[in-house]
Short mmCIF file of C-alpha atoms and ligand atoms in Angstrom, two decimals:
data_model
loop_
_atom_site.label_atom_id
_atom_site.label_comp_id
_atom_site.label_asym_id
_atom_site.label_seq_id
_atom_site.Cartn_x
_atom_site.Cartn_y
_atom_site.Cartn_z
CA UNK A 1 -3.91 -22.91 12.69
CA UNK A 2 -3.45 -20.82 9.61
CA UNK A 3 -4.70 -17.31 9.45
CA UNK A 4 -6.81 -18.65 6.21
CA UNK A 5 -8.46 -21.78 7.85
CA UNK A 6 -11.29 -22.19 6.46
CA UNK A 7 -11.14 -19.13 4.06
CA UNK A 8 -11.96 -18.99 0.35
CA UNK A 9 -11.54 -16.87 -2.51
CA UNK A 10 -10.74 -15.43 -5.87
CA UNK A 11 -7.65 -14.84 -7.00
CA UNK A 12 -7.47 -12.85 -10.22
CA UNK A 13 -4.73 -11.76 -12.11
CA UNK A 14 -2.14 -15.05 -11.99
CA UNK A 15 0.15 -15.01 -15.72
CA UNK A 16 2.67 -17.26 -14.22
CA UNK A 17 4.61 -17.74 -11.03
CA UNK A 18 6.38 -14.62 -11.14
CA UNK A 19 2.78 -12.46 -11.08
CA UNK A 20 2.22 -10.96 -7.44
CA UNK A 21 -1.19 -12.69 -7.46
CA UNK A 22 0.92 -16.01 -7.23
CA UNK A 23 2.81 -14.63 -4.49
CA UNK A 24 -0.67 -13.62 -2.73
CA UNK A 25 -2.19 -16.64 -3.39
CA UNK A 26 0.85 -18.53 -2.31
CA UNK A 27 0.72 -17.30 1.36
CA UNK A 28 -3.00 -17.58 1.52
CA UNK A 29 -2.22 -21.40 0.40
CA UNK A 30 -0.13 -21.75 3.04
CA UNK A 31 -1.99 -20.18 5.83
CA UNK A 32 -5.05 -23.09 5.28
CA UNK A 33 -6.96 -21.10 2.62
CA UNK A 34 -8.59 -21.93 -0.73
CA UNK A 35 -8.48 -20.35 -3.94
CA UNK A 36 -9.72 -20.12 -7.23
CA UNK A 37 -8.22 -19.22 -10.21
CA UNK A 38 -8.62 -16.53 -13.24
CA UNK A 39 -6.92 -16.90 -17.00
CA UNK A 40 -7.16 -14.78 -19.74
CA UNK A 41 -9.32 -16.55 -22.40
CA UNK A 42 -7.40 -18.08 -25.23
CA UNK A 43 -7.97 -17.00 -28.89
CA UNK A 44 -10.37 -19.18 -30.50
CA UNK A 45 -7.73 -19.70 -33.20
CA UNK A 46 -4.88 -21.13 -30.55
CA UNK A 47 -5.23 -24.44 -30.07
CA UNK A 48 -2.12 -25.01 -27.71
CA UNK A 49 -4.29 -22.57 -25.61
CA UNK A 50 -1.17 -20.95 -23.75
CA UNK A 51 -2.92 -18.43 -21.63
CA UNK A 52 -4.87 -21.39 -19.62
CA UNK A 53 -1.54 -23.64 -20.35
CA UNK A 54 0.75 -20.90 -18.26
CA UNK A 55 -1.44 -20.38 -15.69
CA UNK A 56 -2.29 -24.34 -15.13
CA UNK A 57 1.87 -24.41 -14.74
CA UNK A 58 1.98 -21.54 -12.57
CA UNK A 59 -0.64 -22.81 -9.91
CA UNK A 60 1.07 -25.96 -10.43
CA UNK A 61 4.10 -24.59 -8.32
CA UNK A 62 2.50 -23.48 -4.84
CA UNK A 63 4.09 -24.69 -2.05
CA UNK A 64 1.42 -26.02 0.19
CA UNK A 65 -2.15 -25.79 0.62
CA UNK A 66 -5.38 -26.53 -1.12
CA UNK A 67 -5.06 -27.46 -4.76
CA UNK A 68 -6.71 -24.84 -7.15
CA UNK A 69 -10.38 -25.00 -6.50
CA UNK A 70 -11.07 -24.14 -10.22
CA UNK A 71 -9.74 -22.01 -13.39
CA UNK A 72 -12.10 -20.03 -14.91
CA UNK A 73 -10.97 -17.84 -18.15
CA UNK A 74 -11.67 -13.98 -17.50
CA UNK A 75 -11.47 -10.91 -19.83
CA UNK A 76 -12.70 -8.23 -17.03
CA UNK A 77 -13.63 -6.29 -20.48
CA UNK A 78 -16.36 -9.22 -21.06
CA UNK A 79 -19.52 -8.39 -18.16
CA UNK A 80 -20.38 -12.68 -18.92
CA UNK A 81 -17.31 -13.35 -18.48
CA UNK A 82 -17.36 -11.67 -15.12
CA UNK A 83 -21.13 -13.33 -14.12
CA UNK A 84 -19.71 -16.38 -15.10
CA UNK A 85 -16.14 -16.66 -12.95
CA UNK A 86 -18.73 -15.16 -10.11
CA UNK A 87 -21.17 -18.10 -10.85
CA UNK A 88 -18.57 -20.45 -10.48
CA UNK A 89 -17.33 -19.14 -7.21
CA UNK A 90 -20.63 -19.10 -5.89
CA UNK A 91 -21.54 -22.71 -7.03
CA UNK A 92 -17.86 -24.37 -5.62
CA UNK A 93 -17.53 -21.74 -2.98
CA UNK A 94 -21.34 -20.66 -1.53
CA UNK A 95 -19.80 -17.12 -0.32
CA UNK A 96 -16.17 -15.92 -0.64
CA UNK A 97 -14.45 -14.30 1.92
CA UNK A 98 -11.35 -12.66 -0.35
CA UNK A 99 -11.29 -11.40 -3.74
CA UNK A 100 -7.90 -10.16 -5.16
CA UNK A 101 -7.94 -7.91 -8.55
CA UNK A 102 -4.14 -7.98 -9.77
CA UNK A 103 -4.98 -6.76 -13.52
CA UNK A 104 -3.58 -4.08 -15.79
CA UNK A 105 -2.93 -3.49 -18.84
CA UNK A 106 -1.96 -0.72 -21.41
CA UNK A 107 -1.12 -0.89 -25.02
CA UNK A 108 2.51 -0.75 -25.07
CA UNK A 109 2.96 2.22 -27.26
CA UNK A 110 1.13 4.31 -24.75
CA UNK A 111 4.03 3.70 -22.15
CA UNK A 112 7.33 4.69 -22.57
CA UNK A 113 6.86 7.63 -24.59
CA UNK A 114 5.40 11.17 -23.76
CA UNK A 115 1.66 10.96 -21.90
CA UNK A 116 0.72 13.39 -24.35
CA UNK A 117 0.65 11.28 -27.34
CA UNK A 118 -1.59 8.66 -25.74
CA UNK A 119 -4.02 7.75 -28.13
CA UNK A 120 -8.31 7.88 -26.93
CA UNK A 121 -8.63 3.86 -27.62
CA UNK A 122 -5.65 3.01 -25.50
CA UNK A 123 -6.36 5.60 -22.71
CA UNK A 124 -10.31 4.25 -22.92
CA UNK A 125 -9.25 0.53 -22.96
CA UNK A 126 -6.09 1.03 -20.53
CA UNK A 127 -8.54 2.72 -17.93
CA UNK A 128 -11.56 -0.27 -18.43
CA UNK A 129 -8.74 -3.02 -18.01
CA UNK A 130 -6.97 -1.17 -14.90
CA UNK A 131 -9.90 0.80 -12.94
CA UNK A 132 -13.14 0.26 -13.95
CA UNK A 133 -12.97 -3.63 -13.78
CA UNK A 134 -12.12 -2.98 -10.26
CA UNK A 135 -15.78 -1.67 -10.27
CA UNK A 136 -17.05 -4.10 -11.89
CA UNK A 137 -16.30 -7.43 -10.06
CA UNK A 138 -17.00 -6.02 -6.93
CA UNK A 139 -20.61 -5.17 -8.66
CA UNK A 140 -21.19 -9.08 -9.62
CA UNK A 141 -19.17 -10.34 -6.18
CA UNK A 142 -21.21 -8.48 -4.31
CA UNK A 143 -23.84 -11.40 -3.40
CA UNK A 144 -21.28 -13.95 -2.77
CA UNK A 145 -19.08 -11.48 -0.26
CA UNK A 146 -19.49 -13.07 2.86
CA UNK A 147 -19.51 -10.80 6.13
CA UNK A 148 -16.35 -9.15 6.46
CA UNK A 149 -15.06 -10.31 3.33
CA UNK A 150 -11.90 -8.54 2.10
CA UNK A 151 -11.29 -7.38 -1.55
CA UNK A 152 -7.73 -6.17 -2.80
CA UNK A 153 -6.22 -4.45 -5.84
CA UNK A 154 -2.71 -3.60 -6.81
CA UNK A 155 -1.48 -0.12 -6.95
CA UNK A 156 2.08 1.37 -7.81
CA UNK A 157 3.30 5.30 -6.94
CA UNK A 158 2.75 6.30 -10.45
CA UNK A 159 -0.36 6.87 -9.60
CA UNK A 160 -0.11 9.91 -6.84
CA UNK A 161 3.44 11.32 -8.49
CA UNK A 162 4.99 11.23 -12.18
CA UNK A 163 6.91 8.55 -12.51
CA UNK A 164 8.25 9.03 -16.28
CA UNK A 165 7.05 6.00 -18.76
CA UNK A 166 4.50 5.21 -16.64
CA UNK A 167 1.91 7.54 -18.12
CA UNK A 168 -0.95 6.36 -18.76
CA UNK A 169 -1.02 3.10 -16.52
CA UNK A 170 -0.39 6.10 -13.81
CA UNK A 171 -3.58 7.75 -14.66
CA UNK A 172 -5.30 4.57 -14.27
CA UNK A 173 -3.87 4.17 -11.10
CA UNK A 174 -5.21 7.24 -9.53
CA UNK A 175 -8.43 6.20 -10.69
CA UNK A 176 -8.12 2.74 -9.11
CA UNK A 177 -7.01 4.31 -6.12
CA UNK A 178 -10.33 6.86 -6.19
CA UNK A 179 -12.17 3.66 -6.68
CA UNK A 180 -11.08 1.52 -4.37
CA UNK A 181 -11.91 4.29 -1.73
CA UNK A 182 -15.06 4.84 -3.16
CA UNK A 183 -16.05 0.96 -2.95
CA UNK A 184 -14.93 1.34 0.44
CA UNK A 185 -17.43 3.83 1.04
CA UNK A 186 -20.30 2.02 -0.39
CA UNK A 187 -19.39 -1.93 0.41
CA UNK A 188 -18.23 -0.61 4.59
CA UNK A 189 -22.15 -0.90 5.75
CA UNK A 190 -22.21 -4.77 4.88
CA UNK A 191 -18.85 -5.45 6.47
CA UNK A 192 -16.24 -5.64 3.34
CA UNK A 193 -13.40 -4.22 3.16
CA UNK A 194 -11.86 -2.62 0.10
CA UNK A 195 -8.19 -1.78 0.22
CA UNK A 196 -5.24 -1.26 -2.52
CA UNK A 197 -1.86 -2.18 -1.62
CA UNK A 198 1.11 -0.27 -3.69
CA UNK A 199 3.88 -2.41 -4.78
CA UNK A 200 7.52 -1.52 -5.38
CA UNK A 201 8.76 -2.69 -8.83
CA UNK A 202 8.86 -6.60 -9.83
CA UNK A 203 10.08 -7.96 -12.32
CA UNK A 204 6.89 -9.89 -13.61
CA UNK A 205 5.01 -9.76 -17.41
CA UNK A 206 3.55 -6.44 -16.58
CA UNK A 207 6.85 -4.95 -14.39
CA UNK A 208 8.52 -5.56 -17.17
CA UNK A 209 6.21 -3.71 -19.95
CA UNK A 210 6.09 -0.75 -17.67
CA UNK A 211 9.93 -0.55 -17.55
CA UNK A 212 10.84 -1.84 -14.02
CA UNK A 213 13.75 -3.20 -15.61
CA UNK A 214 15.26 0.88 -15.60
CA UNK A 215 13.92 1.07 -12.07
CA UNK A 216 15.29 -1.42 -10.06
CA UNK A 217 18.83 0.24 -9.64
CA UNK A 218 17.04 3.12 -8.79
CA UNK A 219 14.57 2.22 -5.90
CA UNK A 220 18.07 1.06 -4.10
CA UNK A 221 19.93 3.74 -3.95
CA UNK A 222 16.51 6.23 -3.01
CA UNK A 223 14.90 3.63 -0.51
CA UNK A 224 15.48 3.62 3.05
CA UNK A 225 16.00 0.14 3.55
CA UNK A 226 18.53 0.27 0.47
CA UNK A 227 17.14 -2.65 -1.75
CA UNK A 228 13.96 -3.65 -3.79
CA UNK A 229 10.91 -5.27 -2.21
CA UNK A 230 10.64 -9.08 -3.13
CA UNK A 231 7.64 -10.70 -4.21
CA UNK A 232 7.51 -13.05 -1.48
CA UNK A 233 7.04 -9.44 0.66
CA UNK A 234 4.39 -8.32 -1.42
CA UNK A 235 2.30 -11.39 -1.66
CA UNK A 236 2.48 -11.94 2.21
CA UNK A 237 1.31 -8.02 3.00
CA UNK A 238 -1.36 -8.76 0.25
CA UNK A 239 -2.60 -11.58 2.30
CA UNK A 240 -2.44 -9.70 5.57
CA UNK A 241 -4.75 -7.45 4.25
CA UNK A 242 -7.23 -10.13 2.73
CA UNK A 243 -7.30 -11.09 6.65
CA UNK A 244 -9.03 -10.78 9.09
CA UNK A 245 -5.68 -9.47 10.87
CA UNK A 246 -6.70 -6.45 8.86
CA UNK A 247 -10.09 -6.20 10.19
CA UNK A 248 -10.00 -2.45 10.90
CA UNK A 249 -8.22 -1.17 7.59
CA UNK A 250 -10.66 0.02 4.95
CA UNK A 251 -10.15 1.92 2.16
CA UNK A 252 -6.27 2.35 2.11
CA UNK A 253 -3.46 2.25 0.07
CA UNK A 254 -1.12 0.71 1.76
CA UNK A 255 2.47 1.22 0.14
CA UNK A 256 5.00 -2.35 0.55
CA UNK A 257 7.91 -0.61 -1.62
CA UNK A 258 10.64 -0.50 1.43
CA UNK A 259 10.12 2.94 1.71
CA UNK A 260 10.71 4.62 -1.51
CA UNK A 261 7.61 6.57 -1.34
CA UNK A 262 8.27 7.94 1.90
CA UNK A 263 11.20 9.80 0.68
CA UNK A 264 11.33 13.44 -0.33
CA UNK A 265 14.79 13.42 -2.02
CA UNK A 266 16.98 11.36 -4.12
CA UNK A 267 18.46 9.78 -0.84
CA UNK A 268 21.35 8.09 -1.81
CA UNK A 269 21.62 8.43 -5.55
CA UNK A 270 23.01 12.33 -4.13
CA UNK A 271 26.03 10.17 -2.78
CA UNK A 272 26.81 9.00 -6.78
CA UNK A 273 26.04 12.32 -7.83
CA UNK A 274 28.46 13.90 -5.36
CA UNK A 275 31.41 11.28 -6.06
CA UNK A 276 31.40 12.32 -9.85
N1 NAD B 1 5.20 -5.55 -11.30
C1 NAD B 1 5.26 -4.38 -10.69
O1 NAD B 1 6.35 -3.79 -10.56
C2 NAD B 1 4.01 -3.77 -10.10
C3 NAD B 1 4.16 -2.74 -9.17
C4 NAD B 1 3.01 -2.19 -8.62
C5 NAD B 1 1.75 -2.63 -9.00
N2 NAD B 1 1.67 -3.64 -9.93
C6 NAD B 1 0.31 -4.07 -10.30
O2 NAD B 1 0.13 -5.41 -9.88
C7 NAD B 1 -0.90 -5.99 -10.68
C8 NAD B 1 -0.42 -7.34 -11.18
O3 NAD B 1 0.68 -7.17 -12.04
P1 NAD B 1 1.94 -8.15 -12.03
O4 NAD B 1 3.14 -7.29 -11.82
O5 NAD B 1 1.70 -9.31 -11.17
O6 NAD B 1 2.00 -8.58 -13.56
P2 NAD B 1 1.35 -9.84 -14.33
O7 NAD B 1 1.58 -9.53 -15.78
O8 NAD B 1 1.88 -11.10 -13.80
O9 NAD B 1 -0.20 -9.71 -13.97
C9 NAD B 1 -1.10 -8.90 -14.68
C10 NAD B 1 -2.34 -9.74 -14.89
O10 NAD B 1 -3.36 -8.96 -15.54
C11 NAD B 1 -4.08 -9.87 -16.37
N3 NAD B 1 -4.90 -9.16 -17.34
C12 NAD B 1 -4.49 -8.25 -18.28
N4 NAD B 1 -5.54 -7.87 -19.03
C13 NAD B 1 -6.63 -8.54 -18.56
C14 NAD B 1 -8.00 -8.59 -18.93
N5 NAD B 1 -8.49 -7.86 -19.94
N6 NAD B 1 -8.82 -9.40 -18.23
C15 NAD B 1 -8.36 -10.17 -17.22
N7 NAD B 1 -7.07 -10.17 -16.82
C16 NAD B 1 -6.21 -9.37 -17.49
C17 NAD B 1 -2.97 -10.70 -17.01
O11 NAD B 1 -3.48 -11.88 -17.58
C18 NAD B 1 -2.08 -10.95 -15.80
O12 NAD B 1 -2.46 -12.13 -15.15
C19 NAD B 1 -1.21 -4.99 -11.78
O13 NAD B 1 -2.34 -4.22 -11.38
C20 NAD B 1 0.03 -4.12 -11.79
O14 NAD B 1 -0.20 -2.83 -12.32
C21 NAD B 1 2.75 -4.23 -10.46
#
């Protein structure tokens, strides 16, 4: 029996098949569970409606489990559109017992350059896209969490040390971090869990706006286990903690990035350096 049997949830955050959220949601398919699906709305004005289009195609591509149980668009800086994904989970669903938040965003001008010259509208909507709608859907989930329900969000290491480029999306991290903690804090007494996991770079939509591209080289020469963390890795860790394997883990950041953040030096970028 699959460590999902009878399990159902939201899985937010799903651009296409490269997103971790996909890679979460594919193991959670697998191991008997049920999902439901988040899109960004389309523009009124795009009638090919690509943002609903990718995502049907990405959710298309699972490789075993429950077909989607729905897909329901979601701007996490719209509070209806929030009641209303909730709504539906609660009609198809009664309670959920996993809810996965696997959003960010920054404007790309605020990344890349100096953290200085962020601008107050991108840090303001940066920080409502990347923490505070962590807040906020565990606010209108809360009456459909089931007992020990399990909710997720994604984290990176820019977020505890600089990581240059990453800037503001790092500052948002910390706060996601803070919040996720918090929200462990104050959803513990009904029996949910609240934990962030901390990915090593992939290459998906948003890896690739925060420069992971520059990065990957790097994390395998400074890792222990000498190579990048695949997706696959990520989305089955993510699931772990959705478990109920993870029963007794609340409010940690749990980092799935082969090690890199355990190191205090270079590691072996110093053996490049040296053969100069
Ligand atoms: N890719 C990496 O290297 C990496 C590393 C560590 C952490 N993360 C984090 O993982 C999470 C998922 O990113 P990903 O790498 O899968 O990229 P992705 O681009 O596939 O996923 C990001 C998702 O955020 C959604 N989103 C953006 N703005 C939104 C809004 N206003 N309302 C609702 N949804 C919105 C996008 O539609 C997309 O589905 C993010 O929190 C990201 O910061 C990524």
């Amino acid at each position: 029996m699959g460590m999902f049997e009878g399990k159902k949830g939201l899985i937010l955050g799903v651009a296409n098949d490269r997103s971790i959220a996909w890679a979460v949601a594919n193991t959670i398919l697998q191991q008997g569970g049920e999902c439901g699906f988040s899109h960004l709305p389309d523009r009124e004005d795009d009638e090919k409606k690509r943002n609903r289009k990718r995502v049907e195609k990405a959710i298309g591509k699972f490789s075993a489990g429950h077909p989607p149980a729905f897909l329901e668009p979601l701007d996490v800086q719209n509070d209806q559109n929030i009641e209303s994904i909730m709504k539906v989970a609660a009609d198809k669903f009664g309670k959920i017992d996993f809810l996965l938040h696997s959003i960010a965003f920054a404007h790309p001008n605020d990344l890349g350059g100096d953290t200085i010259d962020t601008s107050r509208e991108g840090f303001k909507m940066a920080m409502d896209i990347s923490a505070f709608s962590l807040i906020a859907v565990c606010k209108a989930a809360q009456p459909i969490l089931s007992d020990n329900a399990s909710v997720l969000c994604m984290s990176y290491f820019g977020g505890e040390k600089i990581v240059p480029g990453y800037n503001v999306m790092g500052i948002c991290k910390a706060a996601l971090d803070a919040s996720m903690r918090y929200l462990a804090f104050d959803m513990g007494p009904a029996g949910v869990r609240v934990n962030a996991l901390s990915a090593g770079p992939i290459k998906s939509i948003s890896g690739i706006g925060a420069g992971v591209g520059k990065m990957l080289k790097m994390y395998e020469h400074v890792a222990p286990m000498g190579r990048n963390v695949t997706n696959q890795e990520v989305g089955e860790s993510g699931a772990f903690l959705l478990s109920d394997m993870a029963s007794g883990i609340t409010g940690e950041l749990m980092h799935v990035d082969c090690g890199y953040n355990a190191m205090g030096s270079p590691g072996r970028l110093t053996d490049l350096i040296d053969a100069k």
